[in-house]
C-alpha cells in the first residue's frame, strides 16, 4: 500500500493545523516539536507566528540540540540566546535536549552506525511532531524530515558521528554517500526508540533557499514557495517534496535541483527506504 502524503498550497497557520488534522492521529503524552531554531543571521527558519497555533494546541515543547559546527548554537548559553532572539520562547516551552548530556540509541541493521547519540532529554517525551522546513543544504543536498530526525535530534557529538559515518574525527571528510546513509541509520534509531506510531511529519516547503537554516548567511530563494506536506511516513514525505521541486513550473527551481543533484541528496531517501523506514511510493492527497 502506498503511503499517503497530504498537501496544501496554502501557507498559513490555519493550514498548518489543517494538515495535522488530515493525518487523523492524536500525539499522546508529552509532545516534542522538533524544528530548527535557525542560525542567527539567517531568516528562512519557520517563524514562531506561523507555528504558534499548532504547537500550543499540542501543548508541545520546542526541542533542539546544539550544533557540531562553530556558531551561535554550538554552546547552550549562546543557543538559548538565539532561541530567545528568534521568538520561540514567546510561544512555547523550549528545550535544548543535549544541554545535560546524551544517550546512545542502538542502530539495528544500519549501514555504518551501531549507535546514535541523541540529546538526553529525548527520554522525557512520549511523542514527536517532526516539523521541518524543506529547503536545500550545503552537504545533504536538501533538508527535510529525514535530516531533521537524524542530525536534528542528535547531540552535538552525535552530529559529528553521523557526519563522519561513525567516526566523529571525520566530521567534514567522511565518504559523502556514507554520511547520507548514516543519516538514515540515525533515523532508524530514533524511530525504533520513540515508536513509529508516535512520530508524525510535516514539511513546510517555503523560502526554498539552496542553503539550510543552519547557515547564517543563506542565499536568497530562487524559486517560489510550494506549500505544506504532511505524512506518517518520513521517506514518502521527503520524496514528495523533492518531486514537487522538479514538478514546479518555476524556472528558478534549477538552483535547488542543482544543489540536490550535486550532493546526491536523494540517496538519503534511498537509504532510508532500504532500512524499511518508509516507502518512496506515495499517494498525494490535496487538502483544500
PDB file of C-alpha atoms in Angstrom, residues 25-272:
ATOM      1  CA  UNK A  25      -3.867  10.943  14.746  1.00  0.00           C
ATOM      2  CA  UNK A  26      -3.528  12.445  18.196  1.00  0.00           C
ATOM      3  CA  UNK A  27       0.025  12.515  19.517  1.00  0.00           C
ATOM      4  CA  UNK A  28      -0.017  11.098  23.059  1.00  0.00           C
ATOM      5  CA  UNK A  29       1.535  12.349  26.262  1.00  0.00           C
ATOM      6  CA  UNK A  30       4.245  14.985  26.331  1.00  0.00           C
ATOM      7  CA  UNK A  31       4.839  16.143  22.760  1.00  0.00           C
ATOM      8  CA  UNK A  32       8.239  17.244  21.436  1.00  0.00           C
ATOM      9  CA  UNK A  33       8.084  19.570  18.444  1.00  0.00           C
ATOM     10  CA  UNK A  34      11.394  19.192  16.639  1.00  0.00           C
ATOM     11  CA  UNK A  35      12.331  22.093  14.416  1.00  0.00           C
ATOM     12  CA  UNK A  36      15.350  24.191  13.558  1.00  0.00           C
ATOM     13  CA  UNK A  37      15.621  27.298  15.683  1.00  0.00           C
ATOM     14  CA  UNK A  38      17.804  28.822  12.956  1.00  0.00           C
ATOM     15  CA  UNK A  39      21.372  30.092  12.999  1.00  0.00           C
ATOM     16  CA  UNK A  40      21.386  33.812  13.871  1.00  0.00           C
ATOM     17  CA  UNK A  41      21.820  35.871  10.732  1.00  0.00           C
ATOM     18  CA  UNK A  42      19.595  33.529   8.763  1.00  0.00           C
ATOM     19  CA  UNK A  43      15.913  34.279   8.325  1.00  0.00           C
ATOM     20  CA  UNK A  44      14.345  31.339   6.492  1.00  0.00           C
ATOM     21  CA  UNK A  45      13.543  29.173   9.525  1.00  0.00           C
ATOM     22  CA  UNK A  46       9.893  28.510  10.362  1.00  0.00           C
ATOM     23  CA  UNK A  47       8.586  31.621  12.071  1.00  0.00           C
ATOM     24  CA  UNK A  48       7.031  31.477  15.566  1.00  0.00           C
ATOM     25  CA  UNK A  49       3.866  33.253  14.413  1.00  0.00           C
ATOM     26  CA  UNK A  50       3.378  30.603  11.722  1.00  0.00           C
ATOM     27  CA  UNK A  51       3.721  27.587  14.023  1.00  0.00           C
ATOM     28  CA  UNK A  52       2.258  29.010  17.256  1.00  0.00           C
ATOM     29  CA  UNK A  53      -1.294  27.707  16.833  1.00  0.00           C
ATOM     30  CA  UNK A  54      -0.333  24.095  16.219  1.00  0.00           C
ATOM     31  CA  UNK A  55       2.429  23.989  18.832  1.00  0.00           C
ATOM     32  CA  UNK A  56       0.167  25.439  21.521  1.00  0.00           C
ATOM     33  CA  UNK A  57      -2.721  23.183  20.547  1.00  0.00           C
ATOM     34  CA  UNK A  58      -0.459  20.164  21.135  1.00  0.00           C
ATOM     35  CA  UNK A  59       0.879  21.658  24.384  1.00  0.00           C
ATOM     36  CA  UNK A  60       4.167  20.981  22.642  1.00  0.00           C
ATOM     37  CA  UNK A  61       7.707  21.720  23.737  1.00  0.00           C
ATOM     38  CA  UNK A  62      10.024  23.025  21.023  1.00  0.00           C
ATOM     39  CA  UNK A  63      13.137  20.852  21.103  1.00  0.00           C
ATOM     40  CA  UNK A  64      16.580  21.286  19.603  1.00  0.00           C
ATOM     41  CA  UNK A  65      20.149  20.130  20.138  1.00  0.00           C
ATOM     42  CA  UNK A  66      23.425  22.007  19.926  1.00  0.00           C
ATOM     43  CA  UNK A  67      25.371  22.132  16.675  1.00  0.00           C
ATOM     44  CA  UNK A  68      28.618  20.402  15.799  1.00  0.00           C
ATOM     45  CA  UNK A  69      29.936  23.413  13.878  1.00  0.00           C
ATOM     46  CA  UNK A  70      31.155  26.681  15.372  1.00  0.00           C
ATOM     47  CA  UNK A  71      28.418  29.254  15.579  1.00  0.00           C
ATOM     48  CA  UNK A  72      25.903  30.741  17.956  1.00  0.00           C
ATOM     49  CA  UNK A  73      24.148  27.442  18.594  1.00  0.00           C
ATOM     50  CA  UNK A  74      27.167  25.261  19.419  1.00  0.00           C
ATOM     51  CA  UNK A  75      27.061  26.067  23.144  1.00  0.00           C
ATOM     52  CA  UNK A  76      23.889  26.004  25.208  1.00  0.00           C
ATOM     53  CA  UNK A  77      24.272  29.515  26.600  1.00  0.00           C
ATOM     54  CA  UNK A  78      24.515  31.051  23.138  1.00  0.00           C
ATOM     55  CA  UNK A  79      21.885  28.703  21.736  1.00  0.00           C
ATOM     56  CA  UNK A  80      19.386  29.796  24.395  1.00  0.00           C
ATOM     57  CA  UNK A  81      20.004  33.397  23.404  1.00  0.00           C
ATOM     58  CA  UNK A  82      19.373  32.554  19.749  1.00  0.00           C
ATOM     59  CA  UNK A  83      16.137  30.759  20.635  1.00  0.00           C
ATOM     60  CA  UNK A  84      15.060  33.795  22.629  1.00  0.00           C
ATOM     61  CA  UNK A  85      16.003  36.276  19.891  1.00  0.00           C
ATOM     62  CA  UNK A  86      14.108  34.293  17.270  1.00  0.00           C
ATOM     63  CA  UNK A  87      10.932  34.412  19.337  1.00  0.00           C
ATOM     64  CA  UNK A  88      10.393  30.740  20.100  1.00  0.00           C
ATOM     65  CA  UNK A  89      10.360  31.208  23.862  1.00  0.00           C
ATOM     66  CA  UNK A  90       7.439  33.598  23.441  1.00  0.00           C
ATOM     67  CA  UNK A  91       5.155  30.873  22.082  1.00  0.00           C
ATOM     68  CA  UNK A  92       6.047  27.629  23.902  1.00  0.00           C
ATOM     69  CA  UNK A  93       8.409  25.916  26.337  1.00  0.00           C
ATOM     70  CA  UNK A  94      11.763  25.171  24.709  1.00  0.00           C
ATOM     71  CA  UNK A  95      14.362  22.512  25.431  1.00  0.00           C
ATOM     72  CA  UNK A  96      17.954  22.054  24.290  1.00  0.00           C
ATOM     73  CA  UNK A  97      17.879  18.299  24.628  1.00  0.00           C
ATOM     74  CA  UNK A  98      21.632  17.708  24.917  1.00  0.00           C
ATOM     75  CA  UNK A  99      22.226  20.507  27.427  1.00  0.00           C
ATOM     76  CA  UNK A 100      22.666  17.870  30.169  1.00  0.00           C
ATOM     77  CA  UNK A 101      24.347  15.213  28.048  1.00  0.00           C
ATOM     78  CA  UNK A 102      23.391  12.476  25.611  1.00  0.00           C
ATOM     79  CA  UNK A 103      22.102   8.936  25.448  1.00  0.00           C
ATOM     80  CA  UNK A 104      23.117   6.249  22.976  1.00  0.00           C
ATOM     81  CA  UNK A 105      20.354   4.607  20.958  1.00  0.00           C
ATOM     82  CA  UNK A 106      21.141   1.291  19.262  1.00  0.00           C
ATOM     83  CA  UNK A 107      21.117   1.158  15.472  1.00  0.00           C
ATOM     84  CA  UNK A 108      19.954  -2.287  14.460  1.00  0.00           C
ATOM     85  CA  UNK A 109      20.974  -3.370  10.968  1.00  0.00           C
ATOM     86  CA  UNK A 110      22.288   0.016   9.879  1.00  0.00           C
ATOM     87  CA  UNK A 111      24.768   0.825   7.134  1.00  0.00           C
ATOM     88  CA  UNK A 112      27.544   2.360   9.248  1.00  0.00           C
ATOM     89  CA  UNK A 113      26.415   3.233  12.768  1.00  0.00           C
ATOM     90  CA  UNK A 114      25.930   0.873  15.670  1.00  0.00           C
ATOM     91  CA  UNK A 115      24.808   3.689  17.988  1.00  0.00           C
ATOM     92  CA  UNK A 116      23.143   7.048  17.503  1.00  0.00           C
ATOM     93  CA  UNK A 117      23.840   9.687  20.152  1.00  0.00           C
ATOM     94  CA  UNK A 118      20.862  11.902  20.896  1.00  0.00           C
ATOM     95  CA  UNK A 119      20.047  14.568  23.455  1.00  0.00           C
ATOM     96  CA  UNK A 120      19.489  13.070  26.903  1.00  0.00           C
ATOM     97  CA  UNK A 121      16.165  14.889  27.285  1.00  0.00           C
ATOM     98  CA  UNK A 122      14.612  12.868  24.457  1.00  0.00           C
ATOM     99  CA  UNK A 123      13.666  10.359  27.142  1.00  0.00           C
ATOM    100  CA  UNK A 124      11.306  12.960  28.646  1.00  0.00           C
ATOM    101  CA  UNK A 125       8.926  12.892  25.662  1.00  0.00           C
ATOM    102  CA  UNK A 126       6.200  10.453  24.682  1.00  0.00           C
ATOM    103  CA  UNK A 127       5.679  11.508  21.077  1.00  0.00           C
ATOM    104  CA  UNK A 128       7.067  13.881  18.477  1.00  0.00           C
ATOM    105  CA  UNK A 129       5.992  16.214  15.717  1.00  0.00           C
ATOM    106  CA  UNK A 130       8.845  16.398  13.206  1.00  0.00           C
ATOM    107  CA  UNK A 131       8.166  19.924  11.942  1.00  0.00           C
ATOM    108  CA  UNK A 132      10.668  20.524   9.166  1.00  0.00           C
ATOM    109  CA  UNK A 133      11.450  23.419   6.867  1.00  0.00           C
ATOM    110  CA  UNK A 134      12.142  21.809   3.492  1.00  0.00           C
ATOM    111  CA  UNK A 135      14.978  23.596   1.672  1.00  0.00           C
ATOM    112  CA  UNK A 136      18.446  22.956   0.275  1.00  0.00           C
ATOM    113  CA  UNK A 137      21.512  22.008   2.267  1.00  0.00           C
ATOM    114  CA  UNK A 138      25.215  22.509   1.592  1.00  0.00           C
ATOM    115  CA  UNK A 139      26.118  18.883   2.409  1.00  0.00           C
ATOM    116  CA  UNK A 140      22.892  16.860   2.328  1.00  0.00           C
ATOM    117  CA  UNK A 141      21.561  18.452  -0.842  1.00  0.00           C
ATOM    118  CA  UNK A 142      18.274  19.122   0.896  1.00  0.00           C
ATOM    119  CA  UNK A 143      16.913  19.116   4.413  1.00  0.00           C
ATOM    120  CA  UNK A 144      13.519  17.708   5.292  1.00  0.00           C
ATOM    121  CA  UNK A 145      12.053  15.182   7.706  1.00  0.00           C
ATOM    122  CA  UNK A 146      14.895  12.666   7.474  1.00  0.00           C
ATOM    123  CA  UNK A 147      17.594  15.256   8.180  1.00  0.00           C
ATOM    124  CA  UNK A 148      15.581  16.863  10.983  1.00  0.00           C
ATOM    125  CA  UNK A 149      15.113  13.489  12.677  1.00  0.00           C
ATOM    126  CA  UNK A 150      18.745  12.410  12.292  1.00  0.00           C
ATOM    127  CA  UNK A 151      21.054  15.405  12.542  1.00  0.00           C
ATOM    128  CA  UNK A 152      18.438  17.476  14.364  1.00  0.00           C
ATOM    129  CA  UNK A 153      17.755  15.051  17.217  1.00  0.00           C
ATOM    130  CA  UNK A 154      21.423  14.074  17.569  1.00  0.00           C
ATOM    131  CA  UNK A 155      23.556  15.663  20.250  1.00  0.00           C
ATOM    132  CA  UNK A 156      26.452  17.851  19.117  1.00  0.00           C
ATOM    133  CA  UNK A 157      28.715  14.796  19.430  1.00  0.00           C
ATOM    134  CA  UNK A 158      26.113  12.647  17.701  1.00  0.00           C
ATOM    135  CA  UNK A 159      26.000  15.054  14.776  1.00  0.00           C
ATOM    136  CA  UNK A 160      29.746  14.631  14.334  1.00  0.00           C
ATOM    137  CA  UNK A 161      29.365  10.836  14.455  1.00  0.00           C
ATOM    138  CA  UNK A 162      26.700  10.917  11.725  1.00  0.00           C
ATOM    139  CA  UNK A 163      28.674  13.295   9.528  1.00  0.00           C
ATOM    140  CA  UNK A 164      31.752  11.117   9.999  1.00  0.00           C
ATOM    141  CA  UNK A 165      29.847   7.913   9.191  1.00  0.00           C
ATOM    142  CA  UNK A 166      30.737   6.586  12.639  1.00  0.00           C
ATOM    143  CA  UNK A 167      33.980   8.492  13.193  1.00  0.00           C
ATOM    144  CA  UNK A 168      33.491  11.978  14.680  1.00  0.00           C
ATOM    145  CA  UNK A 169      37.070  12.883  13.754  1.00  0.00           C
ATOM    146  CA  UNK A 170      35.965  12.696  10.103  1.00  0.00           C
ATOM    147  CA  UNK A 171      33.222  15.273  10.648  1.00  0.00           C
ATOM    148  CA  UNK A 172      33.861  17.014   7.319  1.00  0.00           C
ATOM    149  CA  UNK A 173      35.956  14.402   5.500  1.00  0.00           C
ATOM    150  CA  UNK A 174      33.986  11.116   5.505  1.00  0.00           C
ATOM    151  CA  UNK A 175      32.840   9.471   2.287  1.00  0.00           C
ATOM    152  CA  UNK A 176      29.826  11.504   1.200  1.00  0.00           C
ATOM    153  CA  UNK A 177      27.354   8.704   0.463  1.00  0.00           C
ATOM    154  CA  UNK A 178      28.348   7.060   3.744  1.00  0.00           C
ATOM    155  CA  UNK A 179      27.358  10.268   5.525  1.00  0.00           C
ATOM    156  CA  UNK A 180      23.968  10.230   3.778  1.00  0.00           C
ATOM    157  CA  UNK A 181      23.480   6.571   4.713  1.00  0.00           C
ATOM    158  CA  UNK A 182      24.425   7.371   8.309  1.00  0.00           C
ATOM    159  CA  UNK A 183      21.580   9.873   8.462  1.00  0.00           C
ATOM    160  CA  UNK A 184      19.235   7.010   7.576  1.00  0.00           C
ATOM    161  CA  UNK A 185      20.873   4.896  10.314  1.00  0.00           C
ATOM    162  CA  UNK A 186      20.196   7.641  12.842  1.00  0.00           C
ATOM    163  CA  UNK A 187      16.598   7.964  11.652  1.00  0.00           C
ATOM    164  CA  UNK A 188      16.050   4.266  12.277  1.00  0.00           C
ATOM    165  CA  UNK A 189      17.395   4.559  15.818  1.00  0.00           C
ATOM    166  CA  UNK A 190      15.038   7.443  16.665  1.00  0.00           C
ATOM    167  CA  UNK A 191      12.010   5.736  15.109  1.00  0.00           C
ATOM    168  CA  UNK A 192      12.722   2.467  16.899  1.00  0.00           C
ATOM    169  CA  UNK A 193      13.186   4.274  20.204  1.00  0.00           C
ATOM    170  CA  UNK A 194      10.134   6.534  20.044  1.00  0.00           C
ATOM    171  CA  UNK A 195       7.836   4.053  18.308  1.00  0.00           C
ATOM    172  CA  UNK A 196       6.895   4.733  14.720  1.00  0.00           C
ATOM    173  CA  UNK A 197       3.269   5.375  15.564  1.00  0.00           C
ATOM    174  CA  UNK A 198       4.337   8.196  17.888  1.00  0.00           C
ATOM    175  CA  UNK A 199       6.057  10.399  15.302  1.00  0.00           C
ATOM    176  CA  UNK A 200       4.288  12.433  12.631  1.00  0.00           C
ATOM    177  CA  UNK A 201       5.893  14.522   9.925  1.00  0.00           C
ATOM    178  CA  UNK A 202       5.082  17.929   8.474  1.00  0.00           C
ATOM    179  CA  UNK A 203       7.346  19.576   5.883  1.00  0.00           C
ATOM    180  CA  UNK A 204       6.866  23.247   5.066  1.00  0.00           C
ATOM    181  CA  UNK A 205       8.259  23.983   1.593  1.00  0.00           C
ATOM    182  CA  UNK A 206       8.663  27.748   1.658  1.00  0.00           C
ATOM    183  CA  UNK A 207      11.647  30.085   1.464  1.00  0.00           C
ATOM    184  CA  UNK A 208      13.305  27.447  -0.734  1.00  0.00           C
ATOM    185  CA  UNK A 209      16.910  28.569  -0.476  1.00  0.00           C
ATOM    186  CA  UNK A 210      19.677  26.237  -1.580  1.00  0.00           C
ATOM    187  CA  UNK A 211      21.103  26.742   1.913  1.00  0.00           C
ATOM    188  CA  UNK A 212      19.988  25.307   5.243  1.00  0.00           C
ATOM    189  CA  UNK A 213      18.640  27.199   8.241  1.00  0.00           C
ATOM    190  CA  UNK A 214      21.970  26.326   9.887  1.00  0.00           C
ATOM    191  CA  UNK A 215      23.604  28.852   7.502  1.00  0.00           C
ATOM    192  CA  UNK A 216      23.982  32.334   8.995  1.00  0.00           C
ATOM    193  CA  UNK A 217      24.020  33.911   5.525  1.00  0.00           C
ATOM    194  CA  UNK A 218      21.795  31.753   3.304  1.00  0.00           C
ATOM    195  CA  UNK A 219      21.353  32.516  -0.372  1.00  0.00           C
ATOM    196  CA  UNK A 220      18.005  34.080  -1.186  1.00  0.00           C
ATOM    197  CA  UNK A 221      15.476  31.642  -2.668  1.00  0.00           C
ATOM    198  CA  UNK A 222      15.391  31.492  -6.456  1.00  0.00           C
ATOM    199  CA  UNK A 223      12.021  29.747  -6.682  1.00  0.00           C
ATOM    200  CA  UNK A 224       8.533  30.359  -5.327  1.00  0.00           C
ATOM    201  CA  UNK A 225       7.045  28.648  -2.286  1.00  0.00           C
ATOM    202  CA  UNK A 226       5.327  25.289  -2.838  1.00  0.00           C
ATOM    203  CA  UNK A 227       3.185  24.532   0.227  1.00  0.00           C
ATOM    204  CA  UNK A 228       2.816  22.215   3.220  1.00  0.00           C
ATOM    205  CA  UNK A 229       3.158  18.420   3.204  1.00  0.00           C
ATOM    206  CA  UNK A 230       2.125  16.009   5.982  1.00  0.00           C
ATOM    207  CA  UNK A 231       2.550  12.247   6.348  1.00  0.00           C
ATOM    208  CA  UNK A 232       3.068   9.377   8.759  1.00  0.00           C
ATOM    209  CA  UNK A 233       5.943   8.234   6.507  1.00  0.00           C
ATOM    210  CA  UNK A 234       9.243  10.192   6.578  1.00  0.00           C
ATOM    211  CA  UNK A 235      10.515   8.622   3.367  1.00  0.00           C
ATOM    212  CA  UNK A 236       7.365   9.414   1.419  1.00  0.00           C
ATOM    213  CA  UNK A 237       7.135  12.999   2.628  1.00  0.00           C
ATOM    214  CA  UNK A 238      10.704  13.852   1.651  1.00  0.00           C
ATOM    215  CA  UNK A 239      10.285  12.128  -1.712  1.00  0.00           C
ATOM    216  CA  UNK A 240       7.082  14.095  -2.318  1.00  0.00           C
ATOM    217  CA  UNK A 241       8.873  17.367  -1.580  1.00  0.00           C
ATOM    218  CA  UNK A 242      11.738  16.510  -3.921  1.00  0.00           C
ATOM    219  CA  UNK A 243       9.259  15.550  -6.635  1.00  0.00           C
ATOM    220  CA  UNK A 244       7.367  18.816  -6.114  1.00  0.00           C
ATOM    221  CA  UNK A 245      10.542  20.811  -6.714  1.00  0.00           C
ATOM    222  CA  UNK A 246      11.146  19.005 -10.011  1.00  0.00           C
ATOM    223  CA  UNK A 247       7.480  19.438 -10.998  1.00  0.00           C
ATOM    224  CA  UNK A 248       7.375  23.166 -10.207  1.00  0.00           C
ATOM    225  CA  UNK A 249       6.733  25.413 -13.221  1.00  0.00           C
ATOM    226  CA  UNK A 250       9.115  27.984 -11.725  1.00  0.00           C
ATOM    227  CA  UNK A 251      12.401  28.132 -13.698  1.00  0.00           C
ATOM    228  CA  UNK A 252      14.102  29.271 -10.500  1.00  0.00           C
ATOM    229  CA  UNK A 253      13.946  25.649  -9.356  1.00  0.00           C
ATOM    230  CA  UNK A 254      17.170  24.990 -11.282  1.00  0.00           C
ATOM    231  CA  UNK A 255      19.318  26.237  -8.405  1.00  0.00           C
ATOM    232  CA  UNK A 256      17.734  23.907  -5.837  1.00  0.00           C
ATOM    233  CA  UNK A 257      17.770  20.978  -8.247  1.00  0.00           C
ATOM    234  CA  UNK A 258      21.478  21.549  -8.867  1.00  0.00           C
ATOM    235  CA  UNK A 259      22.104  21.621  -5.127  1.00  0.00           C
ATOM    236  CA  UNK A 260      20.191  18.368  -4.572  1.00  0.00           C
ATOM    237  CA  UNK A 261      21.785  16.549  -7.503  1.00  0.00           C
ATOM    238  CA  UNK A 262      25.355  17.742  -6.874  1.00  0.00           C
ATOM    239  CA  UNK A 263      25.157  16.334  -3.319  1.00  0.00           C
ATOM    240  CA  UNK A 264      23.281  13.156  -4.355  1.00  0.00           C
ATOM    241  CA  UNK A 265      20.612  14.201  -1.864  1.00  0.00           C
ATOM    242  CA  UNK A 266      18.113  11.567  -2.953  1.00  0.00           C
ATOM    243  CA  UNK A 267      20.474   8.890  -1.629  1.00  0.00           C
ATOM    244  CA  UNK A 268      19.337   9.623   1.937  1.00  0.00           C
ATOM    245  CA  UNK A 269      15.790   8.759   0.851  1.00  0.00           C
ATOM    246  CA  UNK A 270      17.018   5.644  -0.948  1.00  0.00           C
ATOM    247  CA  UNK A 271      18.965   4.519   2.116  1.00  0.00           C
ATOM    248  CA  UNK A 272      16.036   5.134   4.467  1.00  0.00           C
TER     249      UNK A 272
END
